[in-house]
Coordinates of C-alpha atoms in Angstrom, one line a residue:
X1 CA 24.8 73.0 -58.6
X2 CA 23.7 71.1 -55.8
X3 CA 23.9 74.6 -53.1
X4 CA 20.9 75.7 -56.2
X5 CA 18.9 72.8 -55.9
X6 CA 19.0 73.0 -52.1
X7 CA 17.5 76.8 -52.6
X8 CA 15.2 75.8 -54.8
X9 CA 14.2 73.3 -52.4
X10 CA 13.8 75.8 -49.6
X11 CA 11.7 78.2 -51.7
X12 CA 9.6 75.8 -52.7
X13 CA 8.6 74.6 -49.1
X14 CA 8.4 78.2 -48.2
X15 CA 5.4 78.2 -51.0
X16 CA 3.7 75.6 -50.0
X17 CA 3.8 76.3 -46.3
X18 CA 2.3 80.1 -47.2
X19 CA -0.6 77.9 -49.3
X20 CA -1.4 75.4 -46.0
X21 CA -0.7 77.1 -43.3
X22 CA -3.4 75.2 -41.0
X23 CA -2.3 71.8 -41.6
X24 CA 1.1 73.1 -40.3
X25 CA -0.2 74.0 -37.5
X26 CA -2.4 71.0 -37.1
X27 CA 0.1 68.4 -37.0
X28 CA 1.9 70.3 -34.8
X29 CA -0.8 70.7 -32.3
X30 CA -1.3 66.9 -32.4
X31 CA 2.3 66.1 -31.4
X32 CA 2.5 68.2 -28.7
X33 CA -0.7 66.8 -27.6
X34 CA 0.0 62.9 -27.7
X35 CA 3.4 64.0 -25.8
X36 CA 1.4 65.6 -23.1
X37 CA -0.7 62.6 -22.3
X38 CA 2.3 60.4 -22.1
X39 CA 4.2 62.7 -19.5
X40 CA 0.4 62.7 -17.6
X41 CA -0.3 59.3 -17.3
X42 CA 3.0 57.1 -18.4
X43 CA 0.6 53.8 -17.9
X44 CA -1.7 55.0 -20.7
X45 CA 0.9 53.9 -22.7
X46 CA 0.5 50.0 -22.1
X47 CA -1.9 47.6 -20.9
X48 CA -2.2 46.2 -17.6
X49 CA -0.7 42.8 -17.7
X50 CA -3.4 39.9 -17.0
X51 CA -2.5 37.4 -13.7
X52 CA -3.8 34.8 -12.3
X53 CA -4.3 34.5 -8.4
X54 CA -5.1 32.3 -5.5
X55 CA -6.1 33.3 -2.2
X56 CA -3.9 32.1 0.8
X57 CA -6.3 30.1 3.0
X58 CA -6.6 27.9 5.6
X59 CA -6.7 24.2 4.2
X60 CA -6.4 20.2 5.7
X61 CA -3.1 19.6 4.6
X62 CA -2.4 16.2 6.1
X63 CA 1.0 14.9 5.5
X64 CA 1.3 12.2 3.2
X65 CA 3.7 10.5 1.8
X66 CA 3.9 7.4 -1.0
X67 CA 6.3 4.3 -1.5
X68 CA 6.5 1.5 -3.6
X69 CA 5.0 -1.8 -1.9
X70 CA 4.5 -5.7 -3.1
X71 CA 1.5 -7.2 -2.5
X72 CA 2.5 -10.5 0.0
X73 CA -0.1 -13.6 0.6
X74 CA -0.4 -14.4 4.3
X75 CA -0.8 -17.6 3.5
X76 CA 0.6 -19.9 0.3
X77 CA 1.4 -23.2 0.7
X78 CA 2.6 -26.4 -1.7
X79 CA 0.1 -29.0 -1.3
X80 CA 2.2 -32.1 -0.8
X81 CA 0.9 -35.9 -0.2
X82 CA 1.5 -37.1 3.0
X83 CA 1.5 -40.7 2.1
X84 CA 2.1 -42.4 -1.1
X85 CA -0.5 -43.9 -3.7
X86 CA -2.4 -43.6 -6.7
X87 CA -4.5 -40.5 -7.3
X88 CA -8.0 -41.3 -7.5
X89 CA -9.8 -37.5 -8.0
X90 CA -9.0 -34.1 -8.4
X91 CA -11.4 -32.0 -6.5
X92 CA -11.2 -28.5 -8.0
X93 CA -11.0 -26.6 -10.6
X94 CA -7.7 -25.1 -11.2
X95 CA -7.5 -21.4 -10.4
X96 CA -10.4 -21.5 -8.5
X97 CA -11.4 -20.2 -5.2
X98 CA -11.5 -23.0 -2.5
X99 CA -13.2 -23.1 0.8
X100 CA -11.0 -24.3 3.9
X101 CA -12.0 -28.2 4.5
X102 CA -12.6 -28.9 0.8
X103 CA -11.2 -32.0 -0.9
X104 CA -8.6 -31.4 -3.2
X105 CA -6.9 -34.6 -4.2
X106 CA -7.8 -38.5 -3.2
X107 CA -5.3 -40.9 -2.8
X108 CA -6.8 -44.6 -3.3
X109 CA -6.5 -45.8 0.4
X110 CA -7.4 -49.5 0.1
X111 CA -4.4 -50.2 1.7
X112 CA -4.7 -47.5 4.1
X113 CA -8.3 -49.1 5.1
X114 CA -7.0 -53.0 5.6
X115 CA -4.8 -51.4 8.0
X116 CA -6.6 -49.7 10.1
X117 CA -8.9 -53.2 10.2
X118 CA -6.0 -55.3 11.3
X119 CA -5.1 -52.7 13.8
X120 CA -8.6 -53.3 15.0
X121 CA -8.1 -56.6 15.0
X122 CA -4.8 -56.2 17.0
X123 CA -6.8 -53.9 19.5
X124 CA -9.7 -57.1 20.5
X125 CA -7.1 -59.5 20.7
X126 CA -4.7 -57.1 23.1
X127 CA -7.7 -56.4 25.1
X128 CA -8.7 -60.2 25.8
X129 CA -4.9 -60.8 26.7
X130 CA -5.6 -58.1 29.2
X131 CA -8.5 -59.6 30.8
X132 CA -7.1 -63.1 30.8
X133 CA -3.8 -61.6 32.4
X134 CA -6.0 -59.4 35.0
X135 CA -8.3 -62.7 36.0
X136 CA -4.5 -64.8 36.6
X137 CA -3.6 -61.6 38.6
X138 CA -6.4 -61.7 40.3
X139 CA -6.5 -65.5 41.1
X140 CA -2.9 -65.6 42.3
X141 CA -3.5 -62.7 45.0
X142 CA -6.4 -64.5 46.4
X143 CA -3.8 -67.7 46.6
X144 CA -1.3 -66.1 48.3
X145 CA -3.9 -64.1 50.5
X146 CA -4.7 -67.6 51.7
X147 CA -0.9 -68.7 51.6
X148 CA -1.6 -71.5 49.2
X149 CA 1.0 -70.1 46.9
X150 CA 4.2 -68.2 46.9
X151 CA 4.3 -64.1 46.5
X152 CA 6.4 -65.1 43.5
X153 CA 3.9 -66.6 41.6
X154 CA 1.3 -63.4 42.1
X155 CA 4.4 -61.3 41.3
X156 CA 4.9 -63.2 37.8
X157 CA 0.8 -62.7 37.5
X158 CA 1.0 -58.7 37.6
X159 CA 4.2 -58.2 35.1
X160 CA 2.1 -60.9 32.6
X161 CA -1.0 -58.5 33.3
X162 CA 1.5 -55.3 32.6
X163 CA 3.0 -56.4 29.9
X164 CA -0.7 -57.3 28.1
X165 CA -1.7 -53.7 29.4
X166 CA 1.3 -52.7 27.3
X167 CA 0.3 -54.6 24.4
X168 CA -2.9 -52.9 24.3
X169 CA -1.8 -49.6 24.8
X170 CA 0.7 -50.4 21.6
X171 CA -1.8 -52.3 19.7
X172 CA -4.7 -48.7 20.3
X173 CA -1.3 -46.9 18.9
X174 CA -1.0 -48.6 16.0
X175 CA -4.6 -48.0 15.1
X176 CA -3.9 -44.1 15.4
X177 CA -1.3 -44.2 13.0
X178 CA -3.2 -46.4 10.9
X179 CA -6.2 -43.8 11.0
X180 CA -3.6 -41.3 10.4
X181 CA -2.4 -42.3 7.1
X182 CA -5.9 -43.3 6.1
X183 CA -6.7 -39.6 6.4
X184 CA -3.8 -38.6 4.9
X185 CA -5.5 -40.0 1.8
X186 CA -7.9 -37.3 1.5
X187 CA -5.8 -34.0 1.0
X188 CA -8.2 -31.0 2.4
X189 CA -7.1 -27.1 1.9
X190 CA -6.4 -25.8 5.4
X191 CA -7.6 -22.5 4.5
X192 CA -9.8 -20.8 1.8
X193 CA -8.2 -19.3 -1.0
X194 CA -7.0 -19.7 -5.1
X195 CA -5.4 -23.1 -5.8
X196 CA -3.0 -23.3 -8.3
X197 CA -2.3 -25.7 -11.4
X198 CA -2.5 -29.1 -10.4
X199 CA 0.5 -31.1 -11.2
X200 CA -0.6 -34.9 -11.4
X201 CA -3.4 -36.2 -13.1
X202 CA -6.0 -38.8 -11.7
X203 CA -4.0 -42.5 -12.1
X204 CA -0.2 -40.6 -11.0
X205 CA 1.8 -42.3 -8.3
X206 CA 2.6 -39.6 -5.7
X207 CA 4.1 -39.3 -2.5
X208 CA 6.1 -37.4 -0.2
X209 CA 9.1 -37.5 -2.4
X210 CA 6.9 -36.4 -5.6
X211 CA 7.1 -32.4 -4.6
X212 CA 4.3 -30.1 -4.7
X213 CA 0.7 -31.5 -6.4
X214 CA -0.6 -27.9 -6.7
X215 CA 0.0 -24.5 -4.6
X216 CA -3.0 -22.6 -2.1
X217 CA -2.5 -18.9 -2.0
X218 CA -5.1 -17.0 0.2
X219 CA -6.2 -13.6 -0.9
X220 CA -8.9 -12.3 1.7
X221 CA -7.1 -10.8 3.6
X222 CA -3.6 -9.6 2.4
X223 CA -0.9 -7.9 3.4
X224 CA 1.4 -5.2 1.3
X225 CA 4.9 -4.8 3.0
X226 CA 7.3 -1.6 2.0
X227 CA 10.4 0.1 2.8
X228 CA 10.3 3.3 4.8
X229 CA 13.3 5.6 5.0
X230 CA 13.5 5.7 9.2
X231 CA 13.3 9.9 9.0
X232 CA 9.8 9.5 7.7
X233 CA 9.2 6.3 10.1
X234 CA 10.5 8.3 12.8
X235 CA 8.3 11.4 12.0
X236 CA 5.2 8.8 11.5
X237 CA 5.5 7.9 15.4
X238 CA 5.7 11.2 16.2
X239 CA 2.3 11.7 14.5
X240 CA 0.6 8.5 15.9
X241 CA 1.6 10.1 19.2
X242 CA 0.4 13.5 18.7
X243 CA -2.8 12.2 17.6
X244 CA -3.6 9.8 20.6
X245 CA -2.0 6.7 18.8
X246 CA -4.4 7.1 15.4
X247 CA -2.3 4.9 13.2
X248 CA -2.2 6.5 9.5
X249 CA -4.8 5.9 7.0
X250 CA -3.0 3.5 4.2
X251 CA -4.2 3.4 0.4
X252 CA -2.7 1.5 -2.5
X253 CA -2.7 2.7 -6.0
X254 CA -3.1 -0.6 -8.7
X255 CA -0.4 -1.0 -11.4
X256 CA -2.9 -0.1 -13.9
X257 CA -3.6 3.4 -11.9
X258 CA -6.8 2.6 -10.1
X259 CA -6.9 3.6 -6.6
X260 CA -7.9 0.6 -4.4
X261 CA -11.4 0.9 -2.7
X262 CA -10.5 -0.6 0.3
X263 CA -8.2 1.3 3.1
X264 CA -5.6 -0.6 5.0
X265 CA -4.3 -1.2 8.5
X266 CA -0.5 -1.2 9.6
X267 CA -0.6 -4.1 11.3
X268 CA 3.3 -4.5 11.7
X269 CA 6.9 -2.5 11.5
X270 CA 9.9 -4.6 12.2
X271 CA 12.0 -3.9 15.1
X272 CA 15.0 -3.4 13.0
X273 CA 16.7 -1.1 9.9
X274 CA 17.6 -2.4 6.8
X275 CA 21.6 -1.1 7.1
X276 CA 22.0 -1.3 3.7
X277 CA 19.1 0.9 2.6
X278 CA 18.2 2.7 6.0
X279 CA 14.4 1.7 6.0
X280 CA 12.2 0.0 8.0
X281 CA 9.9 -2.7 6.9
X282 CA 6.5 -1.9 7.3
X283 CA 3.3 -4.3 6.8
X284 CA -0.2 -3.2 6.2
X285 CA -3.3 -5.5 5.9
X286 CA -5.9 -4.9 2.9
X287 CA -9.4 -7.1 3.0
X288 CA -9.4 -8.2 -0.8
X289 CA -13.3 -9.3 -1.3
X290 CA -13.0 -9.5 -4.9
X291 CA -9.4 -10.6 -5.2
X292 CA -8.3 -7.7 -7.3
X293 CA -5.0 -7.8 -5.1
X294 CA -2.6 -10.3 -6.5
X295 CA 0.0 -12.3 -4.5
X296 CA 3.6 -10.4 -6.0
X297 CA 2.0 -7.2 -7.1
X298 CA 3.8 -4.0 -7.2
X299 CA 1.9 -1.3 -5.8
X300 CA 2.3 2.2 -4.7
X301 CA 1.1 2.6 -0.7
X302 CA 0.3 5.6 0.4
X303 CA 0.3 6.9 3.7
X304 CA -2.0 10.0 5.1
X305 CA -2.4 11.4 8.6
X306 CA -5.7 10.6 10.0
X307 CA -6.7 14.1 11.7
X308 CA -7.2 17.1 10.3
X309 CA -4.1 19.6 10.0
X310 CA -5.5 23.2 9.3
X311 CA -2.9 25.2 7.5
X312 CA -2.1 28.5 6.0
X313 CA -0.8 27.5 2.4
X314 CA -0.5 28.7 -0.9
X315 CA -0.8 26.9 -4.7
X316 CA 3.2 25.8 -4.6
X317 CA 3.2 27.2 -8.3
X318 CA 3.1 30.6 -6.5
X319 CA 6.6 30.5 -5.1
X320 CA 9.6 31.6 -6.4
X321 CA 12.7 31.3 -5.0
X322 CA 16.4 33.1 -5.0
X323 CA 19.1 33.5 -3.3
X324 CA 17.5 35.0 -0.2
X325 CA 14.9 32.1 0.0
X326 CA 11.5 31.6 -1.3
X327 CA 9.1 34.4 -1.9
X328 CA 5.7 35.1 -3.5
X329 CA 4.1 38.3 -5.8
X330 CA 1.5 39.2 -3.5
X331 CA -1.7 41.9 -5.7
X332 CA -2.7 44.6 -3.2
X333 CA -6.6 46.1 -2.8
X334 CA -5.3 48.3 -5.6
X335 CA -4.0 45.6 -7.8
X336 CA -0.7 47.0 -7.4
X337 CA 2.1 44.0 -7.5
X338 CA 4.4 43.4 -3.9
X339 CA 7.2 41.0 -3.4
X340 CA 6.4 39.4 0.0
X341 CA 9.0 37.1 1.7
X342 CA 7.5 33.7 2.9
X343 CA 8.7 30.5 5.3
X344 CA 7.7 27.4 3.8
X345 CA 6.7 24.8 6.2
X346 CA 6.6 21.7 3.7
X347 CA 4.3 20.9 0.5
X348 CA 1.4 18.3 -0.2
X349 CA -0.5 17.6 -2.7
X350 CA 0.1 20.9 -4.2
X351 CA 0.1 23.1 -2.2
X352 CA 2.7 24.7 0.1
X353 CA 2.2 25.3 3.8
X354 CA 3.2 29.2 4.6
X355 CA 4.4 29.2 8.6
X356 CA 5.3 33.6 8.0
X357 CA 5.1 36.7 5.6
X358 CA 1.6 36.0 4.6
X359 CA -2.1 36.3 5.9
X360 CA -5.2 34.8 5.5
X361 CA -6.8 36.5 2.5
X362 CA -4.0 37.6 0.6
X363 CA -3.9 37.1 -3.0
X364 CA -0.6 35.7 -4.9
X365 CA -0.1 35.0 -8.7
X366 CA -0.1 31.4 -9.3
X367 CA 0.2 32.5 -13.1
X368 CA 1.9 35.5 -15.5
X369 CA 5.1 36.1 -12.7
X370 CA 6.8 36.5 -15.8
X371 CA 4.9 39.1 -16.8
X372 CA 5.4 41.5 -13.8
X373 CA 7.6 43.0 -11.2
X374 CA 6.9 44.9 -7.8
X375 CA 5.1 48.4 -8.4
X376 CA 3.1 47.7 -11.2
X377 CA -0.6 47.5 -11.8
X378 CA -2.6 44.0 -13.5
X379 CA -5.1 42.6 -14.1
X380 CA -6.0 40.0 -11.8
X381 CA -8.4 37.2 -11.9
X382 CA -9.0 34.4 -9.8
X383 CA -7.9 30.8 -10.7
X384 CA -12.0 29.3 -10.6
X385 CA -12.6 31.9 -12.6
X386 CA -9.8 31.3 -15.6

């Protein structure tokens, strides 16, 4: 039964291949057609695969490098009183800027004043003893110049005159120190800058022993101090030195992310290494106008070389690496995809430095490697151009 339904099967075929014998032959003209374009042109068969390059060109690539850095007051002080008494005005306005000679605290100095009177006082009364003991002096030389009385008496004249001169000199002594504490009375900020809370309030007993009445932080200018590991230190002097002693340019990046607007100055680098951490301490100074730089903020510092270095480099997303070294997918004049082995200097800012195996010109895929291997043809466009 089922070698007659494969006959019947055939014959009916047979029929209706005698009935249509041109769309036989069509379909089998097709097929051999679409089979020869394949074997002609193999990439007919696929699309070329899109890329994105970048041209290697000269760029300034100065070195740079970034640490973490804490914004450090040159100068902060606790205001103390120097003497003690009752606080008799405030002079400022807490968190304020002062300038440097302004008032900030006044001790009542009653008692400070009657002293430098009595010491006054002291002073007249020292100097007529003086002049009394220099007219005996002078009295008892003419005497004995005449021999009308004995060298001992003229000799007991001068140590009386010596001693008042010594009297006097204690007496103008006292009257410093008495004009010393009087002054101390009025508390003046030595230099300009923020004060701080203020501790007592007008009628407080304060004194030496009472501690610090308020603190004075100046902000204009101020320094940020940060570790460097002593490679990079050591390759920084090499820099300074290449370039004529041009000290790096230094920036600061706030915590908020803001880039300072004001560049700084390494103004110091301490003579030894931290043992524990192998960096050296370095200091640079910021002018702070507008106080935006805070004493105790952490900041990130950034350091840049101050001349120009032209360099050969290449986006760093163009290289790829195995276990030969690093290499790039270089697109030909006839878009045709080349490995090209490369020597990579160092990288910054995104880009890598290329010291061999490329030319100025040449184009490499930043994007699509993926998509492609040596041989091949794509479709290459520029990275401006998306």
């Amino acid at each position: 039964m089922f070698l007659f339904k494969n006959a019947v099967a055939d014959r009916d075929r047979g029929r209706r291949a005698q009935l249509h014998p041109s769309r036989g032959k069509l379909a089998i003209a097709i097929a051999f057609s679409a089979v020869a374009m394949l074997t002609a042109n193999p990439a007919a068969a696929q699309t070329a695969p899109a890329v994105v390059v970048a041209a290697a060109e000269m760029r300034d690539l100065r070195q740079a490098a970034t640490f973490t850095g804490r914004v450090i007051s040159l100068q902060k002080i606790d205001v103390i009183a120097r003497v003690p008494g009752y606080v008799e005005e405030i002079g400022f306005t807490e968190g304020e800027l002062v300038e440097q000679g302004s008032t900030l605290f006044l001790i009542e100095d009653d008692a400070y004043v009657s002293s430098v009177q009595q010491a006054e006082a002291a002073i007249k009364a020292a100097e007529a003893a003086l002049r009394l003991a220099e007219i005996e002096k002078d009295r008892r030389s003419q005497l004995v110049q005449r021999n009308a009385v004995a060298q001992s008496e003229l000799d007991f004249a001068t140590a009386s005159y010596d001693e008042a001169a010594a009297q006097l000199a204690a007496r103008v002594a006292q009257k410093a120190d008495a004009d010393l504490n009087l002054s101390y009375t009025r508390i003046e900020a030595p230099f300009a800058g923020i004060v701080g809370l203020s501790v007592p309030d007008v009628g407080a007993l304060v004194g030496p022993q009472s501690g610090a009445l308020t603190t004075l932080t100046s902000l204009d200018p101020i320094s940020v101090e940060f570790p460097v590991a002593s490679s990079i230190y050591l390759n920084y002097r090499k820099q300074v030195e290449a370039t004529g002693g041009r000290p790096a340019d230094v920036t600061i990046t706030l915590p908020n992310g803001d880039v300072f607007d004001q560049k700084g100055r390494i103004d110091f680098v301490s003579s030894q290494v931290d043992t524990s951490t192998d960096t050296v301490r370095i200091r640079a100074l910021f002018d702070n106008p507008e106080k935006r730089l805070l004493d105790g903020a952490l900041v990130r510092v950034g350091l840049t070389g101050s001349e120009p270095e032209m360099a050969l480099s290449v986006p760093t997303q163009a290289l790829q690496r195995d276990q030969l070294g690093y290499y790039v997918l270089v697109v030909d004049g006839e878009a045709k995809v080349e490995q090209r082995r490369v020597d990579v200097a160092h990288s910054v800012e995104g880009f890598s430095v290329i010291s061999g195996g490329l030319e100025t010109g040449e184009q490499v895929i930043t994007e699509g490697q993926n998509k492609v291997r040596p041989g091949i043809t794509v479709d290459a466009a520029l990275a401006a151009e998306g």
